[in-house]
Amino acid sequence: MSRRSFLGTGLSVAGLTPLAPAVSRRTADPFELGVASGDPVPDGVVLWTRLAPRPLAEDGLGGLPPGRDIGVEWQVAEDERFRRVVRTGRATARHANAGSVHVEVDGLRPGREYFYRFRADGHLSGTGRTRTAPAPGTLPALTFAAVSCAYYEHGYFTAYRRAAERHPGLIVHLGDYIYEDSAEGDQPLPIVRRHSGGMCLSLAAFRRRHAQYKTDPDLQAAHAAAPWAVIWDDHELENNWAGRTPGKKTPGFAARKRAAFRAYYENMPLRRSTLRPGGRLRLTRRLHWGDLATFHLLDTRQFRSDQPCEDGLRTGCDARLRERRALLGADQLAWLDAGLRASRARWNVLAQQIFLAQRDHRLGPGTELAMDGWDGYAAERRRLTGSLLASGARNPVVLTGDVHVAHANELRADFDDPDSARVGVELVATSVASDGDGYHDPVAGAAVRAENPHIAHIDQRRGYVLCAAGPGELRAEFHTVPYVTRRGAPAAVSAAFTVPDGARSFGNA
Ligand SMILES: [Fe+2]
C-alpha cells in the first residue's frame, strides 16, 4: 500500500465505492485465511489479509492464478456495521508475495476501537476489530493476552478463542505460531489433526503451513478480536535453531531461514520496516501504550550463540557460564538498555521467548539446567537483569513462552540468593495446543517450587495468560482449558497473581 494509492477519507469523498456485501459466485472466496491487525501506534495500525481461495495448494500460493496481481479495497470504520467509515484505500495482493496484503493505516485517533474489512474479486472479508494505542502522557488501563506454542497436530486452538472472547486490547504472541515438522511417530501423544506436507524445507512449504494454520476458526477469531504483537521462537523455522546454527544438521539452513522469514512476514500483521536487506527480519521493536506500558519485543533466536554442551538438560556444563556467549547479542542488548533508560512507562513489559528464571530440573542434590533457555546463557542473563536494575525502568514484567508449562516466577539478581535484589516478575504462558491436553499435578509442582523458591506457580495444562494493567497494579490470570484433543473446552482461571506498582514481585505470593 503506497501513499499514492490511498483514495481519501470518509464516505463523502467523491468516486469512492462503498464496500457493499456483493458476493460474486463466479470466483472462490479468497478470504479463507481471515483478517488480522497488529503493531498499533496512536494514529494507526497494520491491517493484514492474504488471498488464498485454495489454502492448501501445494505450491504455497493458495490457488492464486499464476502471475495475477489482485486489487484489494480496505475500509476502517468506527462501528461494526461500517456506517461511520473513517479511512479507506486500495492495495495490491501480489502473486510474488503469495497474495499477502499489509496496509499501514494512519490518520486514526489514539486509544480508539476500530473495525476493518477488505474486498477483492467481488468477495467481502470478515470484519476485524482493532485498536489504536493511547496517546503519550495518558494512563488508560489495558487488558492484554499472552499466547504461545500452537501445535496444530497436538490439539485444537480453543485457548485462542477463549482469549478472543475476553476482548483484550492487545494479544502478544510469544512464538511457535506454526510448527515446521510433523509430530507423527515421535511422541506418545495423539495426533488430533494432520499437517499438510511433511517438514517445511522450502518457501512453498512454509507458505502452505502458515495457510493451513490460518484456516483454523479459533485462530481467525483471535486475530479478528484485537491487534497482535508477534515475535517468533524456533518452530517458525526449525526446532532449537540458534543464530547461524541449524537445530537439525540438515544442509541448506541459510536458504531455509530466508524462506521461513519471508513466509513469516507474509503471514503476520507486521510493518514493512521489519523487513531488512538480504531477507532478514527485525522483530526487535517497541510498542508504547500511552505512559501505561511499553512492550519491548525481543528476538532470542536470531543473534544467539549455539546452545552449550550439545543442548538439552545438562549437569555440570561450565560452557554455559562463558562471558562471551550471546543470547540477545550486544546490539539488541544495547537497544534494550537505551529503551529501558528512556522509558516513562509504568509497566515495562519484555516480550521474549525462552525461560528467563533459573530452573533446576533435578529434585534434591545436584543441578540440571535447560541449555536452550537463559540457563544456557548465564552471563547474558546477568547483563539483562543488570540492565533491568540499573536502568531504573519501572516495573519490569517479562512474558515468556516456549516451555508449554505455565509458570509465575520472581526474578532475582542471583537466583541462588533469595536475599538478592528483586528484578521483576516473569509470566510464562503455557502452550495453546503443544503437548496435547496436559495435566496438573500440585504435588509435583510443589516439589519443583521447593527446589526453585522463586517459582510461585506451575501448571502443565493448555491456556493463556490474561493481564489487566492499571496505574496501581498489574493482575495476571492464568486461564486454563481442561482439554484440547476435543473442540470447545471451557476456560477457567486456575491461578492469579498481582504485581503492585513498585514491588518488582508478586503481592500475593
Ligand atoms: Fe513450542
mmCIF file of C-alpha atoms in Angstrom, residues 11 38 56 89 92 101 147 199 216 227 339 404 467 472 487:
data_model
loop_
_atom_site.group_PDB
_atom_site.id
_atom_site.type_symbol
_atom_site.label_atom_id
_atom_site.label_comp_id
_atom_site.label_asym_id
_atom_site.label_seq_id
_atom_site.Cartn_x
_atom_site.Cartn_y
_atom_site.Cartn_z
ATOM 1 C CA LEU A 11 -17.656 8.290 2.578
ATOM 2 C CA GLY A 38 -1.063 -5.591 14.500
ATOM 3 C CA LEU A 56 -3.613 -25.914 0.903
ATOM 4 C CA GLY A 89 -7.989 2.667 0.329
ATOM 5 C CA THR A 92 -2.484 -4.904 -4.316
ATOM 6 C CA VAL A 101 -1.591 -7.607 1.913
ATOM 7 C CA VAL A 147 -0.194 -16.745 23.973
ATOM 8 C CA MET A 199 8.795 -30.984 7.345
ATOM 9 C CA ASP A 216 -8.312 -22.567 11.879
ATOM 10 C CA PRO A 227 -4.367 -6.208 17.261
ATOM 11 C CA GLY A 339 14.921 1.937 25.782
ATOM 12 C CA HIS A 404 4.469 -25.436 27.272
ATOM 13 C CA CYS A 467 -3.059 -9.393 32.251
ATOM 14 C CA GLY A 472 -1.508 0.869 40.607
ATOM 15 C CA ARG A 487 -13.101 -28.909 20.493
#
